PDB file of C-alpha atoms in Angstrom:
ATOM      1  CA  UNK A   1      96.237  88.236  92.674  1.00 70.00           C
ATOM      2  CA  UNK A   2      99.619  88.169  94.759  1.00 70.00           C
ATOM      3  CA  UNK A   3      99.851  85.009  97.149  1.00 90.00           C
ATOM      4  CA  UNK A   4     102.003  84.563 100.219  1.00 94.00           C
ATOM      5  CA  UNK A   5     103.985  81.659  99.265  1.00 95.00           C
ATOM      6  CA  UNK A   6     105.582  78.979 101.923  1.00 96.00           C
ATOM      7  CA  UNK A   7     108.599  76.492 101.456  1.00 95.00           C
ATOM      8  CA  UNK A   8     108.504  73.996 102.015  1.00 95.00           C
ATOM      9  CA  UNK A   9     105.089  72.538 101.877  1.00 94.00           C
ATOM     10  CA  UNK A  10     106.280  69.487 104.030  1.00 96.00           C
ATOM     11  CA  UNK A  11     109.019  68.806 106.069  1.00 96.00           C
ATOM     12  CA  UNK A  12     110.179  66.175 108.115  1.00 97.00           C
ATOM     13  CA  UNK A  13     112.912  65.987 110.669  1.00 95.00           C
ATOM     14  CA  UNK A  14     114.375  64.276 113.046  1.00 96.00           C
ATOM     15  CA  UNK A  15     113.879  65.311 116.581  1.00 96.00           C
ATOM     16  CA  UNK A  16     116.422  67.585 117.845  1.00 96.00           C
ATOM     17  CA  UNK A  17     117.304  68.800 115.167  1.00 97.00           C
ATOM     18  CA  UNK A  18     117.180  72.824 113.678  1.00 97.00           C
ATOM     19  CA  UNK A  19     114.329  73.384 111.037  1.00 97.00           C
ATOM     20  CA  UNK A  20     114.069  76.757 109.177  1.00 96.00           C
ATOM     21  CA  UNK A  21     110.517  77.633 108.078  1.00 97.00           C
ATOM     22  CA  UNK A  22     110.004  79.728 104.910  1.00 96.00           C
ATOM     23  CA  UNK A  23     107.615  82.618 103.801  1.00 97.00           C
ATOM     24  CA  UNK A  24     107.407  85.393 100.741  1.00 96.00           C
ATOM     25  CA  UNK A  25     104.823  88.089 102.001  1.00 95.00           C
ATOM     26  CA  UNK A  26     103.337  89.897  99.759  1.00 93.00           C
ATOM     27  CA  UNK A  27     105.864  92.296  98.148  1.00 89.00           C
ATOM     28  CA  UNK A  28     103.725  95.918  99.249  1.00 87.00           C
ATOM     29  CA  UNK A  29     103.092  93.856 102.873  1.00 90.00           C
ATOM     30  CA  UNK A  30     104.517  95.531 105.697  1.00 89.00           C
ATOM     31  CA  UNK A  31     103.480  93.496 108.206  1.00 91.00           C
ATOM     32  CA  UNK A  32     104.096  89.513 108.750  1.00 93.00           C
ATOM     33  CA  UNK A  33     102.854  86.683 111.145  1.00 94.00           C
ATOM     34  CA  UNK A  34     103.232  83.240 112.177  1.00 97.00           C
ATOM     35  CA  UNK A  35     100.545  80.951 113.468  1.00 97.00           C
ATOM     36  CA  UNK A  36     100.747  77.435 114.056  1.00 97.00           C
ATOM     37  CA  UNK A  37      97.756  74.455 113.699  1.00 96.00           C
ATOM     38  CA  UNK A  38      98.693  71.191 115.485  1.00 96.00           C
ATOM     39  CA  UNK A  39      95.942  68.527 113.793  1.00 93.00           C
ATOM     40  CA  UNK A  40      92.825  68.539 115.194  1.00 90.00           C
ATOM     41  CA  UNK A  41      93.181  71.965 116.951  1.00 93.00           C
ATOM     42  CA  UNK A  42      92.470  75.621 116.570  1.00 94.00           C
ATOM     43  CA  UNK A  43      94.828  77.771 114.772  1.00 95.00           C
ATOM     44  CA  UNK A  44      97.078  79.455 117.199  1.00 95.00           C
ATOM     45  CA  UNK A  45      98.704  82.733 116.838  1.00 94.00           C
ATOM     46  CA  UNK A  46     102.458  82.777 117.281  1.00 96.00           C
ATOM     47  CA  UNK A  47     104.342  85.925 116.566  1.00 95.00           C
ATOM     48  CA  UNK A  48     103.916  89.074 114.515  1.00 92.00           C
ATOM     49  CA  UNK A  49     107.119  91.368 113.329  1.00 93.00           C
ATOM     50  CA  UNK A  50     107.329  94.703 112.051  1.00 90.00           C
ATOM     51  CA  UNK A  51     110.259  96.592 110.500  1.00 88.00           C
ATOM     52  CA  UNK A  52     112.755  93.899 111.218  1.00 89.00           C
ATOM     53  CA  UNK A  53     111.508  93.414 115.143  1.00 91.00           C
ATOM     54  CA  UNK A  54     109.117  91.204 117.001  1.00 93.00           C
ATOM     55  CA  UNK A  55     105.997  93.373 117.704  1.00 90.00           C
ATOM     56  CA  UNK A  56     103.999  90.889 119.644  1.00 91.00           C
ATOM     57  CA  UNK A  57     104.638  87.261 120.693  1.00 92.00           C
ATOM     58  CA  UNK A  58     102.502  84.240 122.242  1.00 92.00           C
ATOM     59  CA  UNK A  59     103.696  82.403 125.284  1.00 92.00           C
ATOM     60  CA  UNK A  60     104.305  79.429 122.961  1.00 93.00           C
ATOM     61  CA  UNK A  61     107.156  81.502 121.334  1.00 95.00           C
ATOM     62  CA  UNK A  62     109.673  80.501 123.673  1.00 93.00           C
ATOM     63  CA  UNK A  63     113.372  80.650 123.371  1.00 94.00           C
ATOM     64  CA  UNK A  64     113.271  77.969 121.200  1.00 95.00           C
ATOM     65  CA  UNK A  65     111.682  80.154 118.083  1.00 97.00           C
ATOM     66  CA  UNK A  66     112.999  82.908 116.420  1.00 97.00           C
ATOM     67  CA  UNK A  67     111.857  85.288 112.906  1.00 96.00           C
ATOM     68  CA  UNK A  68     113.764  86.732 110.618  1.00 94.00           C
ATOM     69  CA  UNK A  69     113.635  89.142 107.779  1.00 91.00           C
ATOM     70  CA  UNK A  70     117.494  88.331 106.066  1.00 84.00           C
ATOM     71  CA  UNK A  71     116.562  89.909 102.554  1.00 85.00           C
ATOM     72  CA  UNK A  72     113.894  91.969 101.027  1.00 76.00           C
ATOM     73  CA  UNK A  73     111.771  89.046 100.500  1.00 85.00           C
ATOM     74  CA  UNK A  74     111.654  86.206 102.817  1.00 92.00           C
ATOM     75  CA  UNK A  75     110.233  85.650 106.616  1.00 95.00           C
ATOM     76  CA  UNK A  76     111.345  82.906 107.996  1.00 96.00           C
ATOM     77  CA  UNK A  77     110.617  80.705 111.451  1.00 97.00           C
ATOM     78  CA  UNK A  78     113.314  79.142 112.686  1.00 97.00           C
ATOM     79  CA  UNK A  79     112.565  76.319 115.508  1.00 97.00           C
ATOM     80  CA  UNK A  80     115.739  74.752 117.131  1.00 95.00           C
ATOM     81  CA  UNK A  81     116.276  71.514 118.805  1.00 94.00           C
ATOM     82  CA  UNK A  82     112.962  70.905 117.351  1.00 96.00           C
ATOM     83  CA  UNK A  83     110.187  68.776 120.029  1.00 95.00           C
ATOM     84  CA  UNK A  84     107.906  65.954 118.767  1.00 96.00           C
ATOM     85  CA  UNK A  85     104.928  68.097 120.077  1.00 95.00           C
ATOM     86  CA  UNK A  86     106.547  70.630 116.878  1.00 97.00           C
ATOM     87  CA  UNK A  87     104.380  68.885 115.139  1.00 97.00           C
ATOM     88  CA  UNK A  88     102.027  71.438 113.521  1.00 97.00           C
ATOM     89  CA  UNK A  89     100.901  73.210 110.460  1.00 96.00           C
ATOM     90  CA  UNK A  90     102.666  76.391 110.217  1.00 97.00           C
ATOM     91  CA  UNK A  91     101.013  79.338 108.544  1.00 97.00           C
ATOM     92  CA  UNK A  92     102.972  82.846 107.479  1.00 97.00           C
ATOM     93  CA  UNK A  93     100.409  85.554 106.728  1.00 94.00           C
ATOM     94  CA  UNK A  94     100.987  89.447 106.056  1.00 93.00           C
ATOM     95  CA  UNK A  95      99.157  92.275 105.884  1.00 90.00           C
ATOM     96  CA  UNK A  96      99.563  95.799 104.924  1.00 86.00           C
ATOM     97  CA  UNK A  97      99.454  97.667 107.391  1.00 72.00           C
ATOM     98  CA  UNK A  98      98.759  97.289 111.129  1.00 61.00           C
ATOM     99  CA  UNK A  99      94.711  96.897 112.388  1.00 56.00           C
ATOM    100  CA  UNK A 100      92.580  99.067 110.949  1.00 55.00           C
ATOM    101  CA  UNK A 101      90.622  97.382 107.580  1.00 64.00           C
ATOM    102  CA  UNK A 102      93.617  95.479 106.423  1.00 77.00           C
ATOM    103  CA  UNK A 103      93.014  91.863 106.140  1.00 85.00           C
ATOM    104  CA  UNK A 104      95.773  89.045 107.216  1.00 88.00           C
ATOM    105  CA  UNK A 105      96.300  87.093 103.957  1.00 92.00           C
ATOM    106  CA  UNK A 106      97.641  83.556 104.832  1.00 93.00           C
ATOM    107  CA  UNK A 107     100.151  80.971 102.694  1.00 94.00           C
ATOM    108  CA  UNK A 108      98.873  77.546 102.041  1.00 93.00           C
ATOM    109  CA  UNK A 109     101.303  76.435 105.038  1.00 95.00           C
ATOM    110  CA  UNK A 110     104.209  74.128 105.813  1.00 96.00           C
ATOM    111  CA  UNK A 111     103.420  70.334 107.372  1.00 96.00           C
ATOM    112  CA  UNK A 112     106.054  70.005 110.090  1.00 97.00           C
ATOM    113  CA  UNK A 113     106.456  66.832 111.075  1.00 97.00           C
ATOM    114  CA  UNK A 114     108.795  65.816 114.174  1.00 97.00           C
ATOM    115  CA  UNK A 115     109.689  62.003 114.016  1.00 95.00           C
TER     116      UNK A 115
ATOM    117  CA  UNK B   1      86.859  79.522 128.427  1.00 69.00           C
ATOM    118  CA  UNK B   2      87.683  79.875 124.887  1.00 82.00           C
ATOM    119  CA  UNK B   3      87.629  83.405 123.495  1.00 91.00           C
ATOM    120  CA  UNK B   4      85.791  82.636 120.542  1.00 95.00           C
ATOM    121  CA  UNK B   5      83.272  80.208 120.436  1.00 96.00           C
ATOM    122  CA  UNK B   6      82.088  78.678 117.024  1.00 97.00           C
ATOM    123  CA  UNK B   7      78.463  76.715 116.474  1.00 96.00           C
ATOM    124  CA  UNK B   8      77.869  74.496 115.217  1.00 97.00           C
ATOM    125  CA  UNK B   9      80.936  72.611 115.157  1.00 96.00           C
ATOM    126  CA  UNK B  10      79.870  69.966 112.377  1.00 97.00           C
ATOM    127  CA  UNK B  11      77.270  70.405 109.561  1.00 97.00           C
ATOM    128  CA  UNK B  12      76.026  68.470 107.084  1.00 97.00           C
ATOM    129  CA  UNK B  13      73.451  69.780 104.504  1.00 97.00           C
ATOM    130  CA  UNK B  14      72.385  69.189 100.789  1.00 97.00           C
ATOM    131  CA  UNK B  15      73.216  70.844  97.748  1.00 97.00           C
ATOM    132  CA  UNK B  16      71.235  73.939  97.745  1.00 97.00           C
ATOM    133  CA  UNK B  17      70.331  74.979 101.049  1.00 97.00           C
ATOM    134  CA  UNK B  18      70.877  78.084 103.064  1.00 98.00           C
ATOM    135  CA  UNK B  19      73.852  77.894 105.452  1.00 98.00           C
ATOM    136  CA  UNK B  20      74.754  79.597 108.571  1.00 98.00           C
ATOM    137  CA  UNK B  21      77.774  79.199 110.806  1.00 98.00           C
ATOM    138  CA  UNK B  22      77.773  81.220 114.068  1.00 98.00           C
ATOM    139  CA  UNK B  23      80.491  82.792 115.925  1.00 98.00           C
ATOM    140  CA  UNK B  24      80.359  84.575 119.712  1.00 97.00           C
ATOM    141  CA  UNK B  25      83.391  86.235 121.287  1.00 95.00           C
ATOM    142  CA  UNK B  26      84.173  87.519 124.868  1.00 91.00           C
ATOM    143  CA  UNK B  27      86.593  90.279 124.311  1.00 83.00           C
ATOM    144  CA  UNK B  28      86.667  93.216 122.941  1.00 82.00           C
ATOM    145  CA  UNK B  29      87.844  93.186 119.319  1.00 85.00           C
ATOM    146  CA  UNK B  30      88.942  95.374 116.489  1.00 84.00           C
ATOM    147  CA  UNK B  31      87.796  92.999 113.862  1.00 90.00           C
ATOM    148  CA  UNK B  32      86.587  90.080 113.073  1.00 94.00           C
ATOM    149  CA  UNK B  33      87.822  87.596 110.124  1.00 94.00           C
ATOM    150  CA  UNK B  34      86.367  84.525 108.561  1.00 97.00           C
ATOM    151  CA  UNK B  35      88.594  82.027 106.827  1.00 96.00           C
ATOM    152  CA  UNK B  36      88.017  79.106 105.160  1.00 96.00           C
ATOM    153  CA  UNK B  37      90.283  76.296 105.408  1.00 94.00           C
ATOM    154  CA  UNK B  38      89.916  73.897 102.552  1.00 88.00           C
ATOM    155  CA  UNK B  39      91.557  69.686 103.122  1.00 84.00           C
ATOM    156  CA  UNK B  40      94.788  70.222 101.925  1.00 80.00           C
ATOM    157  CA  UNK B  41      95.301  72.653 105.172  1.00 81.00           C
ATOM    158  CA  UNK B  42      95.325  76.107 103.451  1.00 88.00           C
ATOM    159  CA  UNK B  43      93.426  79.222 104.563  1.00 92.00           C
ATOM    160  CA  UNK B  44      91.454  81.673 102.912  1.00 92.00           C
ATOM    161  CA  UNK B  45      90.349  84.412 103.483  1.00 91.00           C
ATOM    162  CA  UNK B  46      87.018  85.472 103.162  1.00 94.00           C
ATOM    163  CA  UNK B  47      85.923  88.961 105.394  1.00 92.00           C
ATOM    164  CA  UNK B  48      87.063  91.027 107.771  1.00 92.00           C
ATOM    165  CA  UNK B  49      84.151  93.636 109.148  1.00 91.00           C
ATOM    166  CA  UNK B  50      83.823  95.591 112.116  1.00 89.00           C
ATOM    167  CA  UNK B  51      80.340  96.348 111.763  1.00 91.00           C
ATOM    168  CA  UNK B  52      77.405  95.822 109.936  1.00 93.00           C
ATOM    169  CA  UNK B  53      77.457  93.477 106.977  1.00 96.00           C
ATOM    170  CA  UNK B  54      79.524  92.070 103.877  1.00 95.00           C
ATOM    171  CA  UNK B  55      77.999  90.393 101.037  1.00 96.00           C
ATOM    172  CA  UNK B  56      80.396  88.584  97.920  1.00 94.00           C
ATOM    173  CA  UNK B  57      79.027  86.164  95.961  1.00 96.00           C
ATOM    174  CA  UNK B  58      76.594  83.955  97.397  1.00 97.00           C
ATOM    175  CA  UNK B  59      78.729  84.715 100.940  1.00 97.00           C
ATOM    176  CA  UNK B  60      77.438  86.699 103.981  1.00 98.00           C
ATOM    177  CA  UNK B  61      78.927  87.795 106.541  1.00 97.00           C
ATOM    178  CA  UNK B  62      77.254  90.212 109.774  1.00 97.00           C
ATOM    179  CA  UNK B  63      78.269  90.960 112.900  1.00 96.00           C
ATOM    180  CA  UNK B  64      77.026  92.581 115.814  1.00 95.00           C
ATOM    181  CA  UNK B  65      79.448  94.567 118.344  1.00 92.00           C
ATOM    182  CA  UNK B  66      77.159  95.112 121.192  1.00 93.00           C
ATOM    183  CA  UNK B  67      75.901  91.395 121.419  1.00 94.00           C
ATOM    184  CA  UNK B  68      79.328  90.511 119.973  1.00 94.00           C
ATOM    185  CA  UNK B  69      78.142  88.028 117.382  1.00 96.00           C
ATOM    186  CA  UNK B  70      78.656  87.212 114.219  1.00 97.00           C
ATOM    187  CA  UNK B  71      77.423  84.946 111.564  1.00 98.00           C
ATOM    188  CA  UNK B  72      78.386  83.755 108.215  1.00 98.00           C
ATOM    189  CA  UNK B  73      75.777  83.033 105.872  1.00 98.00           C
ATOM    190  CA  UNK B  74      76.336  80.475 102.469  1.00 98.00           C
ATOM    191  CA  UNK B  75      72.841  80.923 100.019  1.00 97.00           C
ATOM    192  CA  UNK B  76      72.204  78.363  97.252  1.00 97.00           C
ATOM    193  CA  UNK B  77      75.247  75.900  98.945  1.00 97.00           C
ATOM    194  CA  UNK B  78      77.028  73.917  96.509  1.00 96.00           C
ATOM    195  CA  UNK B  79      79.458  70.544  97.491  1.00 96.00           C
ATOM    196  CA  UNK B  80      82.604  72.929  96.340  1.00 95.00           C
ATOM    197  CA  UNK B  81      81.501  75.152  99.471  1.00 96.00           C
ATOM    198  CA  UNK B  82      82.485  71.942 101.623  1.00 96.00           C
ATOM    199  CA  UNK B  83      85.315  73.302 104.039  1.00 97.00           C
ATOM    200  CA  UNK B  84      86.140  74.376 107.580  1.00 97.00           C
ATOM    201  CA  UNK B  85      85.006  77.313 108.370  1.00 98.00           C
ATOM    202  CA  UNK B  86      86.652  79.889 111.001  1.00 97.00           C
ATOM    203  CA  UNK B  87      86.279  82.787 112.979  1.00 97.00           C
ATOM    204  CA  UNK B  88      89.207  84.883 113.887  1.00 95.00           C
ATOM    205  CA  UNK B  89      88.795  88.152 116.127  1.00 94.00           C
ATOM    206  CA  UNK B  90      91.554  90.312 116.360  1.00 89.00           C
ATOM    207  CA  UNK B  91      92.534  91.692 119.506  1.00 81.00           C
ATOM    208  CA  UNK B  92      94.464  94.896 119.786  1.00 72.00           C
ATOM    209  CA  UNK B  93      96.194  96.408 116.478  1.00 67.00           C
ATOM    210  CA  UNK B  94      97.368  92.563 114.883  1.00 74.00           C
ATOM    211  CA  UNK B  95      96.814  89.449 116.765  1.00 82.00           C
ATOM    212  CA  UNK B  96      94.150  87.413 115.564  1.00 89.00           C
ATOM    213  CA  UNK B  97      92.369  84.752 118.339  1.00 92.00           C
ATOM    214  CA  UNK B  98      90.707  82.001 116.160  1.00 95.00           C
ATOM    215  CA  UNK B  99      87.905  79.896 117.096  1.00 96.00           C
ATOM    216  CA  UNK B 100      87.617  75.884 116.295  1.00 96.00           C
ATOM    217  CA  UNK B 101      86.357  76.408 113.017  1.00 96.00           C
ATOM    218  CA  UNK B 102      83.141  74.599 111.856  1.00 97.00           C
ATOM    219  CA  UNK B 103      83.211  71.411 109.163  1.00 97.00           C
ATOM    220  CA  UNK B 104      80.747  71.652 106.848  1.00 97.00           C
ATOM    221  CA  UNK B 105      79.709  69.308 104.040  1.00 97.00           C
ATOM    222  CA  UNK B 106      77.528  69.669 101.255  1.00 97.00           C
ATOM    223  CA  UNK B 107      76.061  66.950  99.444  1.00 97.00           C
ATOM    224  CA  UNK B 108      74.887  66.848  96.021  1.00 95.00           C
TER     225      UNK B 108
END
């Protein structure tokens, strides 16, 4: 069964510093997402992004975040000057098509960790 | 408030015995998910309805728009059903509003 796939599945920085985020949808996906977990909380939505735009963002996408679609195949979260409060498991998940009966499937996530 | 409200938050249980997880929501929704999130952090997931009732495997899922409720239902539990388990509404055409998610554990 095709998977969403994330790189890394850990990554550590320093604080400060730029950290790019990576995702494979599902190749037939047409719609892609970003939600973030900081431990011992809810899941939290962060963006979604449809033919290379942002359709809908959270108020925790600040300036600080941005998406991008730069080939065919990857969606990627970029997070600059990164905060210790970054902290957070980061989940891409796509879908294929907008609403209607089409289920979000979700990567197994990246462990960002902000030192 | 939170939007979606999980019970019960923690559940223990033995090997064998029916489960049920409950979800309520306050807005109105196109569709509601539930996900299972196993240790290592990654999600699942395991319906999405809009009405009525899903059944796959020994899972269950119903859900009821006007009292806007849903439950998730695990017969004959085994320990490999140990896991959080969440509830995810989606608001709109795409973004999903999850609740806290409920730990259970099965013991043999």
């Amino acid at each position: 069964e095709p998977e969403v796939t994330q790189t890394p599945s850990h990554q550590v920085t320093q604080m400060g510093q730029e950290v790019i985020l990576r995702c494979v949808p599902i190749s037939n996906h047409l719609y892609f997402y970003w939600y973030r977990q900081i431990l011992g909380q809810k899941v939290e939505f962060l963006v979604s992004f449809y033919n290379n735009e942002i359709s809908e963002k959270s108020e925790i996408f600040d300036d600080q975040f941005s998406v991008e679609r730069p080939d065919g195949s990857n969606f990627t979260l970029k997070i600059r000057s990164t905060k210790l409060e970054d902290s957070a498991m980061y989940f891409c998940a796509s879908s294929e098509s907008r609403g209607g009966n089409q289920p979000q499937h979700f990567g197994d996530g990246t462990r960002l960790s902000i030192l | 408030k939170n939007e979606v409200e999980q019970s019960p938050q923690n559940l223990t249980a033995q090997e064998g015995e029916f489960i049920t997880i409950n979800c309520s929501y306050s807005v109105g929704i196109s569709a509601l998910h539930w996900l299972q999130q196993h240790p290592g952090g990654g999600i699942v997931s395991l319906f999405m309805l809009s009405s009525g009732k899903k059944k796959h495997g020994r899972l269950i899922a119903t859900i009821n728009i006007q009292e806007k409720h849903s439950s998730l239902h695990i017969t004959a539990s085994h320990p490999r059903d140990s896991a959080v388990y969440i509830c995810a509404v989606r608001k709109g055409a795409q973004k999903l509003v999850f609740g806290q998610g409920t730990r259970l554990t099965i013991n043999p």
